[in-house]
Structure formats: structure tokens, C-alpha cells
PDB file of C-alpha atoms in Angstrom:
ATOM      1  CA  MET A   1       8.092  -1.934  19.407  1.00 38.00           C
ATOM      2  CA  ALA A   2       4.868   0.064  19.293  1.00 44.00           C
ATOM      3  CA  ASP A   3       1.704  -1.983  19.372  1.00 40.00           C
ATOM      4  CA  ASP A   4       0.337  -1.798  15.828  1.00 49.00           C
ATOM      5  CA  SER A   5      -3.061  -3.200  16.786  1.00 40.00           C
ATOM      6  CA  ARG A   6      -5.748  -1.407  18.770  1.00 41.00           C
ATOM      7  CA  THR A   7      -8.507  -4.008  18.827  1.00 37.00           C
ATOM      8  CA  GLU A   8     -10.098  -2.419  21.880  1.00 41.00           C
ATOM      9  CA  ASN A   9     -10.852   0.658  19.770  1.00 44.00           C
ATOM     10  CA  SER A  10     -12.445  -1.336  16.957  1.00 46.00           C
ATOM     11  CA  GLY A  11     -15.467   0.577  15.675  1.00 50.00           C
ATOM     12  CA  ALA A  12     -15.150   3.258  18.351  1.00 77.00           C
ATOM     13  CA  PHE A  13     -14.066   6.199  16.183  1.00 95.00           C
ATOM     14  CA  GLY A  14     -16.780   8.682  15.361  1.00 96.00           C
ATOM     15  CA  SER A  15     -14.518  11.276  13.755  1.00 97.00           C
ATOM     16  CA  TYR A  16     -11.212  11.272  11.901  1.00 98.00           C
ATOM     17  CA  ALA A  17      -8.831  13.929  10.572  1.00 98.00           C
ATOM     18  CA  ALA A  18      -5.949  13.159   8.210  1.00 98.00           C
ATOM     19  CA  ILE A  19      -2.916  15.449   8.078  1.00 98.00           C
ATOM     20  CA  GLY A  20       0.091  15.227   5.787  1.00 98.00           C
ATOM     21  CA  ASP A  21       1.332  15.818   2.246  1.00 96.00           C
ATOM     22  CA  SER A  22       0.541  14.426  -1.232  1.00 95.00           C
ATOM     23  CA  PHE A  23       0.474  10.838   0.059  1.00 96.00           C
ATOM     24  CA  THR A  24      -2.402  11.617   2.425  1.00 98.00           C
ATOM     25  CA  GLU A  25      -4.103  14.029   0.026  1.00 97.00           C
ATOM     26  CA  GLY A  26      -4.359  11.078  -2.357  1.00 97.00           C
ATOM     27  CA  VAL A  27      -2.236  12.131  -5.336  1.00 95.00           C
ATOM     28  CA  GLY A  28      -2.123   9.280  -7.837  1.00 95.00           C
ATOM     29  CA  ASP A  29      -5.689   8.186  -7.100  1.00 97.00           C
ATOM     30  CA  PRO A  30      -7.919  10.445  -9.230  1.00 95.00           C
ATOM     31  CA  GLY A  31     -11.560  10.885  -8.302  1.00 93.00           C
ATOM     32  CA  PRO A  32     -14.608  11.574 -10.468  1.00 88.00           C
ATOM     33  CA  ASP A  33     -14.681  15.279  -9.559  1.00 86.00           C
ATOM     34  CA  GLY A  34     -11.170  16.015 -10.813  1.00 86.00           C
ATOM     35  CA  GLY A  35      -9.651  15.823  -7.328  1.00 91.00           C
ATOM     36  CA  PHE A  36      -8.001  12.900  -5.579  1.00 95.00           C
ATOM     37  CA  VAL A  37      -9.367  10.088  -3.438  1.00 97.00           C
ATOM     38  CA  GLY A  38      -6.425   8.347  -1.762  1.00 97.00           C
ATOM     39  CA  TRP A  39      -5.855   5.971   1.114  1.00 98.00           C
ATOM     40  CA  ALA A  40      -7.113   8.337   3.851  1.00 98.00           C
ATOM     41  CA  ASP A  41     -10.487   8.809   2.135  1.00 98.00           C
ATOM     42  CA  ARG A  42     -10.747   5.065   1.610  1.00 98.00           C
ATOM     43  CA  PHE A  43      -9.760   4.421   5.227  1.00 98.00           C
ATOM     44  CA  ALA A  44     -12.442   6.890   6.368  1.00 98.00           C
ATOM     45  CA  VAL A  45     -15.075   4.841   4.529  1.00 97.00           C
ATOM     46  CA  LEU A  46     -13.910   1.677   6.309  1.00 96.00           C
ATOM     47  CA  LEU A  47     -14.195   3.476   9.661  1.00 97.00           C
ATOM     48  CA  ALA A  48     -17.620   4.912   8.808  1.00 96.00           C
ATOM     49  CA  ASP A  49     -18.943   1.434   8.006  1.00 93.00           C
ATOM     50  CA  ARG A  50     -18.481   0.470  11.682  1.00 92.00           C
ATOM     51  CA  ILE A  51     -20.893   3.001  13.186  1.00 92.00           C
ATOM     52  CA  PRO A  52     -24.486   4.130  12.475  1.00 90.00           C
ATOM     53  CA  GLU A  53     -25.065   5.670   9.063  1.00 89.00           C
ATOM     54  CA  HIS A  54     -24.345   9.410   8.682  1.00 88.00           C
ATOM     55  CA  SER A  55     -22.843   9.665  12.182  1.00 94.00           C
ATOM     56  CA  PHE A  56     -19.176   9.503  11.130  1.00 96.00           C
ATOM     57  CA  ARG A  57     -17.325  12.762  10.382  1.00 97.00           C
ATOM     58  CA  TYR A  58     -14.122  13.148   8.406  1.00 98.00           C
ATOM     59  CA  ALA A  59     -11.641  15.917   7.514  1.00 98.00           C
ATOM     60  CA  ASN A  60      -8.617  15.708   5.220  1.00 98.00           C
ATOM     61  CA  LEU A  61      -6.211  18.609   5.817  1.00 98.00           C
ATOM     62  CA  ALA A  62      -3.318  17.242   3.747  1.00 98.00           C
ATOM     63  CA  VAL A  63      -1.768  19.305   0.938  1.00 97.00           C
ATOM     64  CA  ARG A  64       0.728  18.032  -1.619  1.00 94.00           C
ATOM     65  CA  GLY A  65       4.325  19.211  -1.415  1.00 91.00           C
ATOM     66  CA  ARG A  66       4.150  20.255   2.227  1.00 94.00           C
ATOM     67  CA  LEU A  67       7.274  19.972   4.374  1.00 95.00           C
ATOM     68  CA  LEU A  68       7.058  18.949   8.030  1.00 97.00           C
ATOM     69  CA  ASP A  69       7.262  22.477   9.419  1.00 97.00           C
ATOM     70  CA  GLN A  70       4.503  23.619   7.069  1.00 97.00           C
ATOM     71  CA  ILE A  71       2.286  20.736   8.166  1.00 98.00           C
ATOM     72  CA  VAL A  72       2.954  21.566  11.808  1.00 97.00           C
ATOM     73  CA  GLU A  73       2.168  25.235  11.244  1.00 97.00           C
ATOM     74  CA  GLU A  74      -0.874  24.855   8.998  1.00 97.00           C
ATOM     75  CA  GLN A  75      -2.504  21.511   9.785  1.00 98.00           C
ATOM     76  CA  VAL A  76      -1.673  20.502  13.349  1.00 97.00           C
ATOM     77  CA  PRO A  77      -3.435  23.524  14.930  1.00 97.00           C
ATOM     78  CA  ARG A  78      -6.508  22.844  12.816  1.00 97.00           C
ATOM     79  CA  ALA A  79      -6.509  19.182  13.844  1.00 97.00           C
ATOM     80  CA  ARG A  80      -6.251  20.224  17.495  1.00 97.00           C
ATOM     81  CA  GLU A  81      -9.172  22.614  16.997  1.00 96.00           C
ATOM     82  CA  LEU A  82     -11.303  19.899  15.416  1.00 97.00           C
ATOM     83  CA  ALA A  83     -10.333  17.456  18.221  1.00 96.00           C
ATOM     84  CA  PRO A  84     -11.397  14.269  16.399  1.00 97.00           C
ATOM     85  CA  ASP A  85     -11.337  10.786  17.875  1.00 97.00           C
ATOM     86  CA  LEU A  86      -8.536   9.805  15.480  1.00 98.00           C
ATOM     87  CA  VAL A  87      -5.763  11.647  13.625  1.00 98.00           C
ATOM     88  CA  THR A  88      -3.382  10.090  11.120  1.00 98.00           C
ATOM     89  CA  PHE A  89      -0.088  11.959  11.005  1.00 98.00           C
ATOM     90  CA  CYS A  90       2.203  11.329   8.050  1.00 97.00           C
ATOM     91  CA  ALA A  91       4.905  13.960   7.586  1.00 97.00           C
ATOM     92  CA  GLY A  92       8.616  14.358   6.983  1.00 96.00           C
ATOM     93  CA  GLY A  93       8.894  12.435   3.730  1.00 93.00           C
ATOM     94  CA  ASN A  94       9.418  15.549   1.611  1.00 92.00           C
ATOM     95  CA  ASP A  95      12.063  16.715   4.100  1.00 94.00           C
ATOM     96  CA  ILE A  96      13.951  13.424   4.029  1.00 93.00           C
ATOM     97  CA  ILE A  97      14.303  13.326   0.227  1.00 87.00           C
ATOM     98  CA  ARG A  98      15.808  16.827   0.127  1.00 87.00           C
ATOM     99  CA  PRO A  99      19.598  16.972  -0.311  1.00 84.00           C
ATOM    100  CA  GLY A 100      21.474  17.235   2.950  1.00 88.00           C
ATOM    101  CA  SER A 101      18.490  16.557   5.195  1.00 92.00           C
ATOM    102  CA  ASP A 102      19.153  15.104   8.658  1.00 96.00           C
ATOM    103  CA  PRO A 103      16.641  12.392   9.679  1.00 97.00           C
ATOM    104  CA  ASP A 104      17.541  12.888  13.356  1.00 97.00           C
ATOM    105  CA  ASP A 105      16.611  16.568  13.179  1.00 97.00           C
ATOM    106  CA  VAL A 106      13.407  15.871  11.239  1.00 97.00           C
ATOM    107  CA  ALA A 107      12.449  13.239  13.828  1.00 98.00           C
ATOM    108  CA  GLU A 108      12.914  15.682  16.711  1.00 98.00           C
ATOM    109  CA  ARG A 109      10.512  18.127  15.083  1.00 98.00           C
ATOM    110  CA  PHE A 110       8.113  15.295  14.275  1.00 98.00           C
ATOM    111  CA  GLU A 111       8.092  14.217  17.933  1.00 98.00           C
ATOM    112  CA  ARG A 112       7.237  17.705  19.138  1.00 97.00           C
ATOM    113  CA  ALA A 113       4.218  17.692  16.838  1.00 97.00           C
ATOM    114  CA  VAL A 114       3.125  14.236  18.037  1.00 98.00           C
ATOM    115  CA  ALA A 115       3.351  15.422  21.646  1.00 96.00           C
ATOM    116  CA  ASP A 116       1.244  18.460  20.744  1.00 95.00           C
ATOM    117  CA  LEU A 117      -1.409  16.337  19.057  1.00 96.00           C
ATOM    118  CA  ALA A 118      -1.460  13.601  21.675  1.00 94.00           C
ATOM    119  CA  GLY A 119      -2.711  16.017  24.300  1.00 89.00           C
ATOM    120  CA  SER A 120      -5.573  17.302  22.150  1.00 90.00           C
ATOM    121  CA  VAL A 121      -7.083  14.435  20.161  1.00 94.00           C
ATOM    122  CA  GLY A 122      -8.200  10.918  20.914  1.00 92.00           C
ATOM    123  CA  THR A 123      -5.674   8.716  19.103  1.00 97.00           C
ATOM    124  CA  VAL A 124      -2.726   9.643  16.882  1.00 98.00           C
ATOM    125  CA  MET A 125      -1.726   7.067  14.278  1.00 98.00           C
ATOM    126  CA  VAL A 126       1.740   7.695  12.849  1.00 98.00           C
ATOM    127  CA  THR A 127       3.046   6.462   9.513  1.00 97.00           C
ATOM    128  CA  THR A 128       6.476   5.151   8.578  1.00 97.00           C
ATOM    129  CA  GLY A 129       8.253   5.582   5.262  1.00 94.00           C
ATOM    130  CA  PHE A 130       8.203   3.120   2.370  1.00 93.00           C
ATOM    131  CA  ASP A 131      11.075   0.790   1.592  1.00 93.00           C
ATOM    132  CA  THR A 132      12.542   2.413  -1.548  1.00 88.00           C
ATOM    133  CA  ARG A 133      15.079  -0.250  -2.489  1.00 88.00           C
ATOM    134  CA  ASP A 134      13.471  -0.762  -5.916  1.00 81.00           C
ATOM    135  CA  VAL A 135      12.462   2.856  -6.577  1.00 77.00           C
ATOM    136  CA  PRO A 136      14.620   4.729  -9.134  1.00 70.00           C
ATOM    137  CA  VAL A 137      16.284   7.881  -7.757  1.00 71.00           C
ATOM    138  CA  LEU A 138      14.964   7.236  -4.241  1.00 78.00           C
ATOM    139  CA  ARG A 139      16.743   3.912  -3.710  1.00 84.00           C
ATOM    140  CA  HIS A 140      19.951   5.701  -2.733  1.00 89.00           C
ATOM    141  CA  LEU A 141      18.006   7.377   0.107  1.00 90.00           C
ATOM    142  CA  ARG A 142      16.962   4.043   1.611  1.00 94.00           C
ATOM    143  CA  GLY A 143      19.315   4.328   4.593  1.00 95.00           C
ATOM    144  CA  ARG A 144      18.094   7.811   5.436  1.00 95.00           C
ATOM    145  CA  ILE A 145      14.453   6.728   5.161  1.00 95.00           C
ATOM    146  CA  ALA A 146      15.138   3.656   7.315  1.00 96.00           C
ATOM    147  CA  THR A 147      16.693   5.862  10.008  1.00 97.00           C
ATOM    148  CA  TYR A 148      13.682   8.156  10.025  1.00 97.00           C
ATOM    149  CA  THR A 149      11.337   5.154  10.125  1.00 97.00           C
ATOM    150  CA  ALA A 150      13.163   3.813  13.197  1.00 97.00           C
ATOM    151  CA  HIS A 151      12.709   7.194  14.880  1.00 98.00           C
ATOM    152  CA  VAL A 152       8.983   7.212  14.063  1.00 98.00           C
ATOM    153  CA  ARG A 153       8.568   3.779  15.653  1.00 97.00           C
ATOM    154  CA  ALA A 154      10.414   4.892  18.773  1.00 98.00           C
ATOM    155  CA  ILE A 155       8.245   8.017  19.016  1.00 98.00           C
ATOM    156  CA  ALA A 156       5.166   5.817  18.673  1.00 98.00           C
ATOM    157  CA  ASP A 157       6.403   3.765  21.625  1.00 97.00           C
ATOM    158  CA  ARG A 158       6.776   6.862  23.774  1.00 97.00           C
ATOM    159  CA  TYR A 159       3.309   8.246  23.003  1.00 97.00           C
ATOM    160  CA  ASP A 160       1.432   4.952  22.648  1.00 96.00           C
ATOM    161  CA  CYS A 161       0.551   5.593  19.009  1.00 98.00           C
ATOM    162  CA  PRO A 162      -0.631   2.899  16.609  1.00 98.00           C
ATOM    163  CA  VAL A 163       1.761   2.616  13.670  1.00 98.00           C
ATOM    164  CA  LEU A 164       0.846   2.344   9.997  1.00 98.00           C
ATOM    165  CA  ASP A 165       4.043   0.551   8.993  1.00 97.00           C
ATOM    166  CA  LEU A 166       4.460   1.034   5.257  1.00 96.00           C
ATOM    167  CA  TRP A 167       8.017  -0.294   5.271  1.00 96.00           C
ATOM    168  CA  SER A 168       6.727  -3.809   6.013  1.00 95.00           C
ATOM    169  CA  LEU A 169       3.847  -3.657   3.491  1.00 96.00           C
ATOM    170  CA  LYS A 170       5.462  -5.809   0.817  1.00 94.00           C
ATOM    171  CA  SER A 171       2.649  -5.458  -1.713  1.00 95.00           C
ATOM    172  CA  VAL A 172       3.429  -1.776  -2.318  1.00 94.00           C
ATOM    173  CA  GLN A 173       6.917  -2.693  -3.482  1.00 92.00           C
ATOM    174  CA  ASP A 174       5.355  -3.893  -6.749  1.00 92.00           C
ATOM    175  CA  ARG A 175       5.531  -1.251  -9.496  1.00 89.00           C
ATOM    176  CA  ARG A 176       1.770  -1.614 -10.083  1.00 92.00           C
ATOM    177  CA  ALA A 177       1.214  -0.065  -6.645  1.00 94.00           C
ATOM    178  CA  TRP A 178       2.712   3.178  -7.958  1.00 90.00           C
ATOM    179  CA  ASP A 179       1.555   5.905 -10.292  1.00 90.00           C
ATOM    180  CA  ALA A 180       3.404   6.639 -13.532  1.00 85.00           C
ATOM    181  CA  ASP A 181       5.464   9.308 -11.736  1.00 86.00           C
ATOM    182  CA  ARG A 182       6.911   6.585  -9.423  1.00 76.00           C
ATOM    183  CA  LEU A 183       6.579   8.985  -6.484  1.00 85.00           C
ATOM    184  CA  HIS A 184       2.897   8.522  -5.625  1.00 92.00           C
ATOM    185  CA  LEU A 185       0.743   5.455  -5.164  1.00 95.00           C
ATOM    186  CA  SER A 186      -1.685   4.185  -7.782  1.00 96.00           C
ATOM    187  CA  PRO A 187      -5.373   3.669  -6.894  1.00 97.00           C
ATOM    188  CA  GLU A 188      -4.628   0.047  -6.012  1.00 97.00           C
ATOM    189  CA  GLY A 189      -1.649   1.105  -3.928  1.00 97.00           C
ATOM    190  CA  HIS A 190      -3.791   3.598  -2.010  1.00 98.00           C
ATOM    191  CA  THR A 191      -6.427   0.899  -1.489  1.00 98.00           C
ATOM    192  CA  ARG A 192      -3.891  -1.483   0.035  1.00 98.00           C
ATOM    193  CA  VAL A 193      -2.615   1.187   2.422  1.00 98.00           C
ATOM    194  CA  ALA A 194      -6.197   1.951   3.528  1.00 98.00           C
ATOM    195  CA  LEU A 195      -6.791  -1.727   4.241  1.00 98.00           C
ATOM    196  CA  ARG A 196      -3.576  -1.955   6.259  1.00 98.00           C
ATOM    197  CA  ALA A 197      -4.540   1.164   8.263  1.00 98.00           C
ATOM    198  CA  ALA A 198      -7.832  -0.484   9.181  1.00 97.00           C
ATOM    199  CA  GLN A 199      -6.003  -3.656  10.207  1.00 97.00           C
ATOM    200  CA  VAL A 200      -3.754  -1.620  12.502  1.00 97.00           C
ATOM    201  CA  LEU A 201      -6.878  -0.597  14.439  1.00 96.00           C
ATOM    202  CA  GLY A 202      -8.054  -4.186  14.651  1.00 94.00           C
ATOM    203  CA  LEU A 203     -10.828  -3.862  12.064  1.00 95.00           C
ATOM    204  CA  GLU A 204     -11.876  -6.684   9.796  1.00 93.00           C
ATOM    205  CA  VAL A 205     -11.155  -5.766   6.181  1.00 95.00           C
ATOM    206  CA  PRO A 206     -12.710  -7.034   2.925  1.00 94.00           C
ATOM    207  CA  ALA A 207      -9.342  -7.989   1.386  1.00 96.00           C
ATOM    208  CA  ASP A 208      -5.772  -8.742   2.395  1.00 96.00           C
ATOM    209  CA  PRO A 209      -3.584  -5.671   1.720  1.00 97.00           C
ATOM    210  CA  ASP A 210      -0.565  -7.936   1.243  1.00 95.00           C
ATOM    211  CA  GLN A 211      -2.293 -10.237  -1.211  1.00 95.00           C
ATOM    212  CA  PRO A 212       0.201 -11.125  -3.966  1.00 93.00           C
ATOM    213  CA  TRP A 213      -0.178  -9.454  -7.336  1.00 91.00           C
ATOM    214  CA  PRO A 214      -0.819 -11.568 -10.450  1.00 90.00           C
ATOM    215  CA  PRO A 215       2.404 -12.541 -12.247  1.00 88.00           C
ATOM    216  CA  LEU A 216       3.749 -10.097 -14.816  1.00 81.00           C
ATOM    217  CA  PRO A 217       5.187 -11.132 -18.164  1.00 80.00           C
ATOM    218  CA  PRO A 218       8.977 -10.771 -18.289  1.00 82.00           C
ATOM    219  CA  ARG A 219      10.323  -7.427 -19.559  1.00 78.00           C
ATOM    220  CA  GLY A 220      13.411  -7.052 -21.651  1.00 81.00           C
ATOM    221  CA  ALA A 221      16.231  -4.673 -20.815  1.00 82.00           C
ATOM    222  CA  LEU A 222      15.382  -2.464 -23.811  1.00 80.00           C
ATOM    223  CA  GLU A 223      11.762  -2.062 -22.687  1.00 75.00           C
ATOM    224  CA  VAL A 224      12.832  -1.205 -19.133  1.00 71.00           C
ATOM    225  CA  ARG A 225      15.333   1.359 -20.402  1.00 78.00           C
ATOM    226  CA  ARG A 226      12.731   2.934 -22.700  1.00 81.00           C
ATOM    227  CA  ASP A 227      10.295   3.240 -19.792  1.00 74.00           C
ATOM    228  CA  ASP A 228      12.990   4.792 -17.598  1.00 73.00           C
ATOM    229  CA  ILE A 229      13.844   7.387 -20.238  1.00 75.00           C
ATOM    230  CA  GLN A 230      10.188   8.299 -20.717  1.00 75.00           C
ATOM    231  CA  TRP A 231       9.682   8.570 -16.955  1.00 71.00           C
ATOM    232  CA  ALA A 232      12.732  10.800 -16.570  1.00 74.00           C
ATOM    233  CA  ARG A 233      11.534  13.119 -19.336  1.00 77.00           C
ATOM    234  CA  GLU A 234       7.909  13.356 -18.183  1.00 75.00           C
ATOM    235  CA  HIS A 235       8.304  13.289 -14.398  1.00 67.00           C
ATOM    236  CA  LEU A 236      11.857  13.475 -13.063  1.00 70.00           C
ATOM    237  CA  VAL A 237      13.040  16.523 -15.036  1.00 74.00           C
ATOM    238  CA  PRO A 238       9.958  18.628 -14.126  1.00 71.00           C
ATOM    239  CA  TRP A 239      10.313  17.574 -10.464  1.00 67.00           C
ATOM    240  CA  ILE A 240      13.961  18.665 -10.391  1.00 70.00           C
ATOM    241  CA  GLY A 241      13.023  21.897 -12.151  1.00 71.00           C
ATOM    242  CA  ARG A 242      10.495  22.779  -9.450  1.00 70.00           C
ATOM    243  CA  ARG A 243      13.107  22.153  -6.765  1.00 65.00           C
ATOM    244  CA  LEU A 244      15.630  24.406  -8.506  1.00 66.00           C
ATOM    245  CA  ARG A 245      13.031  27.179  -8.853  1.00 68.00           C
ATOM    246  CA  GLY A 246      11.917  26.832  -5.232  1.00 68.00           C
ATOM    247  CA  GLU A 247       8.427  25.851  -6.321  1.00 65.00           C
ATOM    248  CA  SER A 248       6.097  23.232  -4.879  1.00 69.00           C
ATOM    249  CA  SER A 249       3.323  21.195  -6.450  1.00 71.00           C
ATOM    250  CA  GLY A 250       1.198  22.405  -3.539  1.00 66.00           C
ATOM    251  CA  ASP A 251       1.585  26.112  -4.233  1.00 69.00           C
ATOM    252  CA  HIS A 252      -1.921  27.665  -4.285  1.00 72.00           C
ATOM    253  CA  VAL A 253      -3.491  24.323  -3.254  1.00 83.00           C
ATOM    254  CA  GLU A 254      -5.798  24.189  -0.247  1.00 92.00           C
ATOM    255  CA  ALA A 255      -6.978  21.273   1.856  1.00 94.00           C
ATOM    256  CA  LYS A 256      -9.725  19.368   0.081  1.00 95.00           C
ATOM    257  CA  ARG A 257     -11.795  18.724   3.225  1.00 95.00           C
ATOM    258  CA  PRO A 258     -10.896  21.265   5.942  1.00 95.00           C
ATOM    259  CA  ASP A 259     -13.888  20.563   8.199  1.00 96.00           C
ATOM    260  CA  LEU A 260     -15.215  17.463   9.936  1.00 96.00           C
ATOM    261  CA  LEU A 261     -18.112  16.596   7.663  1.00 95.00           C
ATOM    262  CA  PRO A 262     -20.334  13.518   7.480  1.00 93.00           C
ATOM    263  CA  LEU A 263     -19.407  11.012   4.795  1.00 88.00           C
TER     264      LEU A 263
END
């Protein structure tokens, strides 16, 4: 398996670019300016704390709703141009959840992009999928996501990439790690992913990302059903509607941080 720890690089990254979709943009983790924060922004702060003040530079090229080919076309060339010390590459999730998608085909295209990046930037960290066994609607895609995750790990082996393994991060399987739409992480969920990303690079972190959540009071079947109906009405139906109309939540959205800027 790919080595998920890069202790020899601890504190050595002076610049970082994040590429991906809504997960990396930070949807579900609202910021004070009306935009999103997210795990990548939080991870950037952890990296910046390891080097002299104002010397760390960070770009976030991710845009919600983007498919793998769009990320490769729009974001990978920009990341190569910026040539940072570190790139996090999370892509393919929106492809995998589409009806009829082939995880083997998506993985082949993902590998070509990793090979392209690996020759242009310092380190490429790749990201696996989440375990969706307890996620409504997405639980029936668990086998497909697991197949894609296995491919990502094998690709990481071939290109010596550190792996942000979200499948094994048990704490994000708690419903409190997820936003009300059940498709994006909550602020706490994003925080735990950022902490795990730092651990992958061998950094000391201020909290354990897999720390257990406080116990929840038991919920009755009627309450669960009422929540499911409300979620379907407010989030699932609009999501399906966008798919049927060929629309994306990222239409007319641009990267929130397209340049390597000091934090």
C-alpha cells in the first residue's frame, strides 16, 4: 500500500495548491464572507504554522460540481503553472455517483492526470472516497466507490503519492460530520479531514481527527422518517432536478483563490 506518512517532509512545504470539486472548495463549511472555508483552507493554515510567518502561499482552484475531465482541463494546467511544493488532488467523486459510470475508466483518466502533475509539482497528495454505507441514496454506490478507492491507492503506489484515506476515517461516518444536505461535510467534518491530511504528512496536530463524538440521544423511527422526508424535499429533489436539466451547482462559479497568495 502507498505510504500515507511523509515525516521527512514535515514543515518543508512553502506553497500549496488544492484542486477538486465541492469537497475541496469547502461546501458545507460557510465562512464569514459568504464563501466557504473547508478542509483545504484549514489544512493550509496547519501547513503555514510550520514555517516563518507570511512566507507560506496557498491557492484553492476547486469548483463545486466539477467532473474529473473538467478538473483536468481547467485546474490541472493551472496547478502545473503555479508549480507549488504540494498539490492535493481529489477528483472523480461526481463521476462515480452518476448512473452508469465505470470506476475503472474514471481511474484511468485520474491516473493520467496524476502522471501529468507528478512531473510538474513537488508532491501530489491523492484522496480516496468516503465509505457511504450509512449515507442515504449513496449507500447503494458503496461497491463502486470502493473499487475507485482501490484504484486511487494503487495509483498512489505507482507515483509515490501520500494518500488522504477518507474511507478509513471513521469519525466522518457520524451524521454530525455532514451538512444538512448529506452530500457535503459540516464544519466539524471539514476540520477532521484537515487534521487527517496534516497527519498524513507527519505533522503534529492539535486534536485527534478520529476522536469519538459525544453520545447522541436515541432517535425514534418516526423522527428519523420525518428527517428523511424533509431532506428529500429540500435537498434530494433539487439535486435530481439539476441532473435532469443538465445543470451543475458550479455553473458560473469560479475558483475562490486562483493564485498562490500568502495566508
